[in-house]
CSV table of C-alpha atoms in Angstrom, one decimal:
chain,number,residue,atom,x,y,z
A,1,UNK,CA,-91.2,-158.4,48.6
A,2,UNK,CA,-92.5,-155.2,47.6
A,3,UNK,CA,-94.9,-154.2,44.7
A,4,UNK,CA,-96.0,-150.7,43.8
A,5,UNK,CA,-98.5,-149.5,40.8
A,6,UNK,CA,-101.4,-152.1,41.0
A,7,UNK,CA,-105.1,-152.2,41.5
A,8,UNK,CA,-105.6,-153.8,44.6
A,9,UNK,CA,-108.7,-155.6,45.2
A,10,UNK,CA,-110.6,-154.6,48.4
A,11,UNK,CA,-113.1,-156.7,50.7
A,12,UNK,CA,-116.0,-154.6,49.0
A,13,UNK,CA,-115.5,-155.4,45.4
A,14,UNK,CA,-113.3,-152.2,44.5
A,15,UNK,CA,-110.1,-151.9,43.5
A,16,UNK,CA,-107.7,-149.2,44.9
A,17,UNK,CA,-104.6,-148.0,43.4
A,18,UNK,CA,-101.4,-148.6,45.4
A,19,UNK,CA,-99.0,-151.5,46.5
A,20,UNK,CA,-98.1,-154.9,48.7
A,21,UNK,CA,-95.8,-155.3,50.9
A,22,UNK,CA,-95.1,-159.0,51.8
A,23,UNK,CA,-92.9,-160.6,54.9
A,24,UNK,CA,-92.7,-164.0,55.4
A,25,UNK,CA,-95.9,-165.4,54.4
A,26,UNK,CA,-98.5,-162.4,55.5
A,27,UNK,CA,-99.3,-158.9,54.3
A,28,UNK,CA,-97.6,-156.0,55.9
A,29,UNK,CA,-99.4,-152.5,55.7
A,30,UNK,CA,-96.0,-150.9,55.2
A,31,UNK,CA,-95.9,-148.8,52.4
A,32,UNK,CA,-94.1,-149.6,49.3
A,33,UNK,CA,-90.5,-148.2,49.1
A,34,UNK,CA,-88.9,-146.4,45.8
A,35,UNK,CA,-87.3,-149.9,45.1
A,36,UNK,CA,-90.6,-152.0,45.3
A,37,UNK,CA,-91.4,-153.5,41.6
A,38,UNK,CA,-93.4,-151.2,39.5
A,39,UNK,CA,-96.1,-153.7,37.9
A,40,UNK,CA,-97.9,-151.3,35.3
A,41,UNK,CA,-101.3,-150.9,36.5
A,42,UNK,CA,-102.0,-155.0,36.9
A,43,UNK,CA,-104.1,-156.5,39.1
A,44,UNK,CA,-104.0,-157.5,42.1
A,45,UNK,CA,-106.0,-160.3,44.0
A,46,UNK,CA,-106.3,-162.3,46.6
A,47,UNK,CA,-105.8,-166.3,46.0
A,48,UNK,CA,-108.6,-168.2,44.9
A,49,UNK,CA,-110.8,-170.7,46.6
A,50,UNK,CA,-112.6,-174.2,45.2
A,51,UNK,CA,-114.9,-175.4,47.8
A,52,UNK,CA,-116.7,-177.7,45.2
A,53,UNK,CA,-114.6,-179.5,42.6
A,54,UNK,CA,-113.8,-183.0,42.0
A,55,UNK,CA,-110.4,-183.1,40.2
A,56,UNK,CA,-107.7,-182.3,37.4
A,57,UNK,CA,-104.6,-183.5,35.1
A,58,UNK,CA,-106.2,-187.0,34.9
A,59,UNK,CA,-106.9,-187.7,39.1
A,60,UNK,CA,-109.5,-187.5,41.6
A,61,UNK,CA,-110.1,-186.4,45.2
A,62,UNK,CA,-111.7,-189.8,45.3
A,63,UNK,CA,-108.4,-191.8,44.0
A,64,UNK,CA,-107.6,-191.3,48.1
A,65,UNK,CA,-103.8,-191.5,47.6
A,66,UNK,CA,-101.4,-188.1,48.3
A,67,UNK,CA,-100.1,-188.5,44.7
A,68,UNK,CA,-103.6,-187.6,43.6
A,69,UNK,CA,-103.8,-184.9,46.1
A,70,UNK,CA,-100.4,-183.4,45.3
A,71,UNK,CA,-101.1,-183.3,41.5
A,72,UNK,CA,-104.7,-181.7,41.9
A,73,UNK,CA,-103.1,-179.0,44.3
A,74,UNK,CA,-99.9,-178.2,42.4
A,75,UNK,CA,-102.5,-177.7,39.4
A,76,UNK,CA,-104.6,-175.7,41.4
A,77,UNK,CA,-102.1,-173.4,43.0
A,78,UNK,CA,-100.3,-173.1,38.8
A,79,UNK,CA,-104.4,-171.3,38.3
A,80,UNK,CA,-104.5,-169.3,40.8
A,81,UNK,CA,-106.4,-171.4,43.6
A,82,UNK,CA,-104.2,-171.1,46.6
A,83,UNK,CA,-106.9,-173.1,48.8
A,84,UNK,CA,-109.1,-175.9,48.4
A,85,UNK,CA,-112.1,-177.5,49.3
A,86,UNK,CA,-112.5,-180.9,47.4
A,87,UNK,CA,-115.4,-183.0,46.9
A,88,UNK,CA,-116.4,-186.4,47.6
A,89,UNK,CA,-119.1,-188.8,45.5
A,90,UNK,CA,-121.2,-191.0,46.5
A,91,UNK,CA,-119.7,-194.1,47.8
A,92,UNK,CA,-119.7,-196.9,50.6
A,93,UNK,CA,-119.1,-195.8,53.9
A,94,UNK,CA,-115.7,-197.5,53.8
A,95,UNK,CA,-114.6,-196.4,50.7
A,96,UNK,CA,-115.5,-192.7,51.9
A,97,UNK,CA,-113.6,-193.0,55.2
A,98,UNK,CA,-110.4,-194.1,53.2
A,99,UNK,CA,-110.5,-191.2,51.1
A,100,UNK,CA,-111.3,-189.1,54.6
A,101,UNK,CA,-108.2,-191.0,56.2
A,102,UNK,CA,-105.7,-190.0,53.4
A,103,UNK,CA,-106.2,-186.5,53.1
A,104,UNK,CA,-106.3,-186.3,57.1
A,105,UNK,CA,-102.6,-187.1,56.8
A,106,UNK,CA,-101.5,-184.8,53.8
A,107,UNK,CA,-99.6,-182.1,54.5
A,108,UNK,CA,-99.3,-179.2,52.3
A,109,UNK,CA,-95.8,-178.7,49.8
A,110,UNK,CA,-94.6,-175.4,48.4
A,111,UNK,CA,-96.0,-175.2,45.3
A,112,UNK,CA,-99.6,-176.7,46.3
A,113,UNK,CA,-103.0,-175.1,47.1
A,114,UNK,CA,-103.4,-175.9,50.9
A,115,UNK,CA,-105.7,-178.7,51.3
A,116,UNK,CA,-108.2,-176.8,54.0
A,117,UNK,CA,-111.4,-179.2,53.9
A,118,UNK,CA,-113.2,-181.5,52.4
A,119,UNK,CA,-116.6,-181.3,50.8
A,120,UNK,CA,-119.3,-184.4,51.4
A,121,UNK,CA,-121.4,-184.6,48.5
A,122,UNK,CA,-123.1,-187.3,49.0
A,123,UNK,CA,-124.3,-190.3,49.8
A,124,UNK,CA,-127.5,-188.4,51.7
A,125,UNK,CA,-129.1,-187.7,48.1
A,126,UNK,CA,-133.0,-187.8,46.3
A,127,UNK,CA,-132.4,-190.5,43.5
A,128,UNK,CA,-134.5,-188.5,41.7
A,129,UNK,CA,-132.2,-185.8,41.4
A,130,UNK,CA,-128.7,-187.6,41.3
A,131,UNK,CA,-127.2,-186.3,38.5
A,132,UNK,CA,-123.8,-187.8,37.8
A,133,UNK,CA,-124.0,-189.5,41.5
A,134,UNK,CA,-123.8,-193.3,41.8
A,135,UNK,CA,-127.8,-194.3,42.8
A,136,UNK,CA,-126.3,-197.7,43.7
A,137,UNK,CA,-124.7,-196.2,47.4
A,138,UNK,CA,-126.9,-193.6,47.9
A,139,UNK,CA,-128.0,-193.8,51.4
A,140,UNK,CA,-130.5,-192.0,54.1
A,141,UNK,CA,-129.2,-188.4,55.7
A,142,UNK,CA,-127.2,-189.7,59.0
A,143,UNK,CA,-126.0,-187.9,61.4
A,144,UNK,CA,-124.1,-190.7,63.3
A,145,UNK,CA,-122.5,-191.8,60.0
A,146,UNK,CA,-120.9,-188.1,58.8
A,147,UNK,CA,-119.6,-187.9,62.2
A,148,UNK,CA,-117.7,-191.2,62.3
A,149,UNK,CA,-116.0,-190.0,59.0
A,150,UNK,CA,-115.3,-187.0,60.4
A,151,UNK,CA,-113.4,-188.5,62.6
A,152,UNK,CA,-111.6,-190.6,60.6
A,153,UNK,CA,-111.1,-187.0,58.6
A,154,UNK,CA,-109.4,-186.0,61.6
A,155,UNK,CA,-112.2,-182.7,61.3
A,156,UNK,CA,-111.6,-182.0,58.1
A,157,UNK,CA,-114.8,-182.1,56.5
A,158,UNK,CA,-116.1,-178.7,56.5
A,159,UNK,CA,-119.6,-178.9,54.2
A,160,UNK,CA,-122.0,-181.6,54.1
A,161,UNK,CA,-124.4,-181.7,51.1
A,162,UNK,CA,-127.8,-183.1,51.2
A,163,UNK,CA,-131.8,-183.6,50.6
A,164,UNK,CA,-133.8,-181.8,52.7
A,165,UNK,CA,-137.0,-183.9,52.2
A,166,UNK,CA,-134.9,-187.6,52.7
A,167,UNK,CA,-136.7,-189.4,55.8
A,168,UNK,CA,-134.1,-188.2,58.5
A,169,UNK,CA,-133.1,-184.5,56.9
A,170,UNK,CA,-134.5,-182.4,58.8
A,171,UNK,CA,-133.3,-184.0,62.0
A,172,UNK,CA,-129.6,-184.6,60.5
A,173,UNK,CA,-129.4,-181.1,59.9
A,174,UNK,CA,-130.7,-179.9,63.2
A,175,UNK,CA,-128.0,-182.2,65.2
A,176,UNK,CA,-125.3,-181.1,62.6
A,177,UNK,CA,-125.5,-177.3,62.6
A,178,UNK,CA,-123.1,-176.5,65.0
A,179,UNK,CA,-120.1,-179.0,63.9
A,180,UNK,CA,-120.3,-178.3,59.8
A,181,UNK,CA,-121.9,-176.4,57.1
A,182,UNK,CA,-125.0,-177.6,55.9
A,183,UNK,CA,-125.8,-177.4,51.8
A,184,UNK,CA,-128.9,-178.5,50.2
A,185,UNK,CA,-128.2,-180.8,47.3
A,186,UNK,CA,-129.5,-182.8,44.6
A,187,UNK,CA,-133.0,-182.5,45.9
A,188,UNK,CA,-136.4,-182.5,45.0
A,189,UNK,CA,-137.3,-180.0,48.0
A,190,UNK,CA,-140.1,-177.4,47.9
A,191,UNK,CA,-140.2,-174.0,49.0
A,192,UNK,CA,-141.7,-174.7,52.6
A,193,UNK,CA,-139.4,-177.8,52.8
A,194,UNK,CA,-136.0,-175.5,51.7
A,195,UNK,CA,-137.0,-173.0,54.4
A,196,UNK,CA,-137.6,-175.3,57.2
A,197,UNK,CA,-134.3,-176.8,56.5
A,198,UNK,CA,-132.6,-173.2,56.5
A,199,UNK,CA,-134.6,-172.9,59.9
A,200,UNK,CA,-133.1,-175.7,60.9
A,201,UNK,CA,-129.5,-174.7,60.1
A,202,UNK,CA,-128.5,-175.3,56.4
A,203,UNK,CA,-126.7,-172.0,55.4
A,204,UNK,CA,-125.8,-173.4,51.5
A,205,UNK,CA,-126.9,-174.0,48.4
A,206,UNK,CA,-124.9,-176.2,46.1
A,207,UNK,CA,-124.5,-175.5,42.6
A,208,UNK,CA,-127.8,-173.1,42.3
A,209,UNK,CA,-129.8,-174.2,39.7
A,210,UNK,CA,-128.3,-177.7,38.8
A,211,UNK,CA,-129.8,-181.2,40.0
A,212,UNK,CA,-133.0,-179.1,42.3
A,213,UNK,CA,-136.5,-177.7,40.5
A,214,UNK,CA,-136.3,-174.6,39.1
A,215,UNK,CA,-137.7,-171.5,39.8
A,216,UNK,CA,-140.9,-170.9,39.3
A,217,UNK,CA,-143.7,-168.0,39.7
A,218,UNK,CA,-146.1,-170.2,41.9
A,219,UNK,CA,-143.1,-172.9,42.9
A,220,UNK,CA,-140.2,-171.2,43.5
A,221,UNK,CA,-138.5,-174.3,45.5
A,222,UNK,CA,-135.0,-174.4,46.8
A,223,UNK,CA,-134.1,-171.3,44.7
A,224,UNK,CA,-136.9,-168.9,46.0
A,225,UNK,CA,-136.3,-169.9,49.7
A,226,UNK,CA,-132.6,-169.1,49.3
A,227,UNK,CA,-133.4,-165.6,48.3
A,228,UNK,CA,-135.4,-165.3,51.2
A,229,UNK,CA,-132.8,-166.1,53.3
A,230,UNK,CA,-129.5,-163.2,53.4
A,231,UNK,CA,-127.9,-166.4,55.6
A,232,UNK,CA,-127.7,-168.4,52.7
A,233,UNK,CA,-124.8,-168.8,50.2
A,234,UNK,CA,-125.1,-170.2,46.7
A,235,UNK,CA,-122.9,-172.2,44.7
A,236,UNK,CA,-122.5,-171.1,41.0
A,237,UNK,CA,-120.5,-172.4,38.2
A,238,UNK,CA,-120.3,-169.7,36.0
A,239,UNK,CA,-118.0,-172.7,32.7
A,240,UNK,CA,-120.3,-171.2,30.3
A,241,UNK,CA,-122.0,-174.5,30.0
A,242,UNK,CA,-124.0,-175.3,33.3
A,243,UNK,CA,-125.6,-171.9,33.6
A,244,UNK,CA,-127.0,-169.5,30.7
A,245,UNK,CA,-124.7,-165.7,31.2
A,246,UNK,CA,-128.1,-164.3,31.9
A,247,UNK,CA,-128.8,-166.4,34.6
A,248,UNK,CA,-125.3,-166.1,35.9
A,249,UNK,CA,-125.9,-161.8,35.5
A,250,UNK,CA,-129.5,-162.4,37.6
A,251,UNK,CA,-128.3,-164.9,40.1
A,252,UNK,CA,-125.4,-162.3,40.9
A,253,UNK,CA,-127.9,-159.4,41.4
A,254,UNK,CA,-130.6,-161.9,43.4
A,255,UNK,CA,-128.1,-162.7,45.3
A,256,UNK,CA,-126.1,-160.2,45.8
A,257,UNK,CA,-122.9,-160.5,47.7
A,258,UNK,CA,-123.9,-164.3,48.7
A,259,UNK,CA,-122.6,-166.0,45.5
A,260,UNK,CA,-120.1,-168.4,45.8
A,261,UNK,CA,-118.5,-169.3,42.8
A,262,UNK,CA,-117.0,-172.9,42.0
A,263,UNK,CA,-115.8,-175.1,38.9
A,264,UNK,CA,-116.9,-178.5,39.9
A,265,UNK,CA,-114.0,-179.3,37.7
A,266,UNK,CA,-113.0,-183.3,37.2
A,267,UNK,CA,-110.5,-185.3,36.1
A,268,UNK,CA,-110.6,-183.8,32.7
A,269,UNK,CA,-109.5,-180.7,33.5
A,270,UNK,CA,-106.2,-179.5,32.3
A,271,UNK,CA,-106.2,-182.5,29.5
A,272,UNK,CA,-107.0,-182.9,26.2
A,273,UNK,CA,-110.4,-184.4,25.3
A,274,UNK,CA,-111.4,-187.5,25.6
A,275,UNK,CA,-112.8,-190.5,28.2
A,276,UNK,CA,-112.6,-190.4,31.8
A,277,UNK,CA,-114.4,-191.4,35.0
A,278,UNK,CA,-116.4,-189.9,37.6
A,279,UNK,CA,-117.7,-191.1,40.7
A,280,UNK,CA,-116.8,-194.6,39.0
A,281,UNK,CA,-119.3,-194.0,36.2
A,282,UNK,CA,-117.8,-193.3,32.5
A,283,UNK,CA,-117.2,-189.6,31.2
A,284,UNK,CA,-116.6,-188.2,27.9
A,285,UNK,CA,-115.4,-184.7,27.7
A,286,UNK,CA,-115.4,-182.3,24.8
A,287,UNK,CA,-114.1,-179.1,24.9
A,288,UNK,CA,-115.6,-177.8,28.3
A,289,UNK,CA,-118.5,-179.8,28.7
A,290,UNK,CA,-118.6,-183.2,30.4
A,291,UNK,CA,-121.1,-185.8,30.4
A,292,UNK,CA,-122.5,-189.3,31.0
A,293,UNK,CA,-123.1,-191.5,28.4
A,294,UNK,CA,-126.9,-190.7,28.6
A,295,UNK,CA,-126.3,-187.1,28.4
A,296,UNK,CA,-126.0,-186.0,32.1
A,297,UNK,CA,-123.7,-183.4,33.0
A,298,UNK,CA,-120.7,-184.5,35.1
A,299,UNK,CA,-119.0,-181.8,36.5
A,300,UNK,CA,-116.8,-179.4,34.6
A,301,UNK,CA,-113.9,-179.2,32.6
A,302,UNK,CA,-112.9,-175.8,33.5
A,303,UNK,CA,-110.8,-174.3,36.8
A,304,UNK,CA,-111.5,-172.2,38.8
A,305,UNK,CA,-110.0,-169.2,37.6
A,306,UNK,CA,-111.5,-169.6,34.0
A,307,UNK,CA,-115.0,-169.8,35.9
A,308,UNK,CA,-114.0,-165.7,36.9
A,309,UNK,CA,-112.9,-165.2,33.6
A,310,UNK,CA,-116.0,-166.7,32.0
A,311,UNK,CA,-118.0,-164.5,34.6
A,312,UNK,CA,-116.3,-161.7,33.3
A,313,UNK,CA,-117.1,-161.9,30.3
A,314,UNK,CA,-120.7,-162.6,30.9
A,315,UNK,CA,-120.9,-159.2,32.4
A,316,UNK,CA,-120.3,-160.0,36.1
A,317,UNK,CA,-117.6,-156.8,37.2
A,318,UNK,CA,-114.2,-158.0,38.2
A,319,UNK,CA,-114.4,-157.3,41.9
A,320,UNK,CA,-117.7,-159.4,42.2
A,321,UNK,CA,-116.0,-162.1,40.5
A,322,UNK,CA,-113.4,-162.0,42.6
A,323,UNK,CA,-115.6,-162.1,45.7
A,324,UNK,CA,-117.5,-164.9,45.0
A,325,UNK,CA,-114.6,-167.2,43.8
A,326,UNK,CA,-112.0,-165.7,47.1
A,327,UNK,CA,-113.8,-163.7,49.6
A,328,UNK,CA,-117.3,-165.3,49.7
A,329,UNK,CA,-115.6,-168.8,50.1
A,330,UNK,CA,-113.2,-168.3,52.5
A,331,UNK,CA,-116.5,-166.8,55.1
A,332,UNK,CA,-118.9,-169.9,54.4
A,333,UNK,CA,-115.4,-172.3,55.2
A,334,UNK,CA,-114.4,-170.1,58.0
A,335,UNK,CA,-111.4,-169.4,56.6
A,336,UNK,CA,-111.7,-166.0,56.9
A,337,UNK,CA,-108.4,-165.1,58.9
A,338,UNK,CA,-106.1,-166.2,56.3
A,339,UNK,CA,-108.0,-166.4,53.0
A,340,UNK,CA,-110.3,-163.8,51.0
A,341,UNK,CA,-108.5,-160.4,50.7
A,342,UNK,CA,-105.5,-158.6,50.5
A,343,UNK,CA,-105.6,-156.7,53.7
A,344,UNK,CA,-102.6,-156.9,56.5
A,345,UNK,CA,-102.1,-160.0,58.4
A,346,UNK,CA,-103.5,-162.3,55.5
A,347,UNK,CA,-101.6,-164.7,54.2
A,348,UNK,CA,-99.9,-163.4,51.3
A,349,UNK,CA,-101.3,-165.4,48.1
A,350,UNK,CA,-101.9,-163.1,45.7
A,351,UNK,CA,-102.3,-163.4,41.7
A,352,UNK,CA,-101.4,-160.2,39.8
A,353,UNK,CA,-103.0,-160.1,36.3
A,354,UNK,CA,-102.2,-158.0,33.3
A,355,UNK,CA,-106.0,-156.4,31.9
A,356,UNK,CA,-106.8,-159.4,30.0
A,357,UNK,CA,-106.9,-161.5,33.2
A,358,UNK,CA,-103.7,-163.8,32.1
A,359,UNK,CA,-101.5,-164.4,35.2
A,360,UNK,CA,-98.4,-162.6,35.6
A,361,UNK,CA,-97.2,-163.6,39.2
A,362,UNK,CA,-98.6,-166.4,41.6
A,363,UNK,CA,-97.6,-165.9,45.0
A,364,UNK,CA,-98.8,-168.2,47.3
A,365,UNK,CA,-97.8,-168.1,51.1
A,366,UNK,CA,-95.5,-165.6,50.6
A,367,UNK,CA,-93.5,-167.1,48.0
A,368,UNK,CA,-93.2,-166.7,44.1
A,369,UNK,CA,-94.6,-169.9,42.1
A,370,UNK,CA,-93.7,-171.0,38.3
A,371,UNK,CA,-96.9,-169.8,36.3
């Protein structure tokens, strides 16, 4: 397949005028020919990547059953995600192994975002700071107990999410560093306490902002000690509920070229309004914002894709956008081979958008998808 006349995104940010070429399932450098499809000046960019979301069209990573997976990838890959990166809740050991067995043995179909990890959030959370997480199986930060369900993940867990300043963090994320990617979570951690943990080897942040203290001038906390630190990463979900645009504009500027940005999207997502479940508590959604009965956020209601467009719009330029829901991703996964740009040798998911951001093409390993 050959395409001519796009704006092609570019690991930096920038677009460049030009074309793809596309063999098999990876990007060729050879130059378009005078047949290659003219596409009008549309963008061009690579697939996207969820590292942090839940679920959509009425299932959940948690469900543990391939129907559920199939259903959230199909929907994924249909908005432009071409890779993902669900998330766990807190639950039972048991329980969490199951769901770690089951994706283990999934393998990827045609018109599905590969399935390339799995994120832990919880059980190794502050009650304090829970959120939309089940206090009832919350449970000490434990070293021995991610790696027994990484095995029965079969390796597949690539972050684990947790409180710095739980009795047995700091020593969790020392002996964890070099087998998965560390994220501070739902905590109630300091500044001194965030920065001993990055010392220690947490290189994440997950959803900046939400379930941690804020910043502050004389308690800057998690956030402050991420900023200090150009090896850390930040989640951001940019669903125009969660985070206020001016926060999304600063947080993109603070942490410039570190931004990663995810939906947190659940089972809502993709439906109508209504009642649903999360983490096995109740969940009522309207329009794009979805809560607990008490009030508490619960995720999102929005994919990925509409996250860029809603950063867009808040002022964040295209390119950045791009890189923190593609590029960024695809380096704190290390995934970077395959995923994250359009260069030669990648594989060859692509999304070509008219100037509006609507999808005009999904190709995703090389092949054309129904939009």
């Amino acid at each position: 397949m050959e395409y001519k006349n796009l704006k092609v995104f570019q690991p930096d940010g920038t677009f460049r005028t030009g074309g793809l070429c596309i063999e098999g399932e990876r990007i060729v450098p050879a130059a378009p020919s005078t047949g290659a499809r003219d596409m009008g000046g549309m963008y061009a960019i690579p697939g996207l990547i969820d590292l942090h979301f839940h679920g959509c069209m009425g299932y959940d990573f948690c469900d543990g059953t391939h129907e559920a997976i199939s259903a959230i990838a199909k929907y994924q890959a249909k908005n432009g995600v071409a890779a993902i990166c669900p998330a766990t809740m807190t639950y039972p050991e048991d329980k969490l192994a199951s769901i770690a067995r089951t994706a283990a043995s999934y393998r990827i179909e045609p018109d599905g975002a590969a399935l390339i990890g799995i994120n832990m959030e919880g059980p190794f959370f502050s009650a304090a700071k829970k959120g939309a997480q089940n206090g009832a199986y919350l449970h000490a930060p434990d070293a021995d107990m991610f790696r027994r369900l990484q095995r029965a993940a079969n390796g597949l867990f690539r972050l684990c999410d947790l409180s710095p300043e739980l009795p047995g963090a700091m020593d969790t994320i020392e002996a964890l560093a070099g087998e998965v990617r560390l994220s501070i979570a739902h905590t109630e951690a300091d500044y001194d306490t965030a920065c001993e943990a990055i010392r220690r080897g947490a290189r994440q942040v997950t959803h900046l902002f939400n379930a941690m203290p804020p910043l502050s001038h004389r308690a800057p906390g998690v956030i402050g000690a991420a900023a200090d630190h150009d090896e850390v990463m930040v989640e951001l979900i940019a669903d125009g509920v969660h985070i206020h645009p001016a926060v999304v504009r600063s947080t993109f500027k603070l942490f410039a070229g570190r931004v990663i940005l995810i939906s947190d999207s659940m089972m809502a997502t993709g439906l109508a309004d209504g009642e649903y479940s999360l983490g096995g508590q109740a969940v009522t959604v309207r329009g794009n914002r979805a809560t607990l009965h008490d009030g508490t956020i619960a995720g999102s209601a929005t994919n990925l894709l509409d996250c860029v467009r809603s950063a867009v719009r808040m002022g964040i330029p295209l390119g950045q956008a791009v890189q923190a829901a593609s590029t960024n991703p695809a380096r704190a996964l290390g995934v970077q081979q395959d995923y994250g740009s359009l260069e030669p040798g990648k594989l060859a998911n692509v999304l070509l958008l008219d100037e509006n951001l609507n999808i005009d093409t999904i190709i995703l390993r090389g092949q054309p998808i129904s939009v």
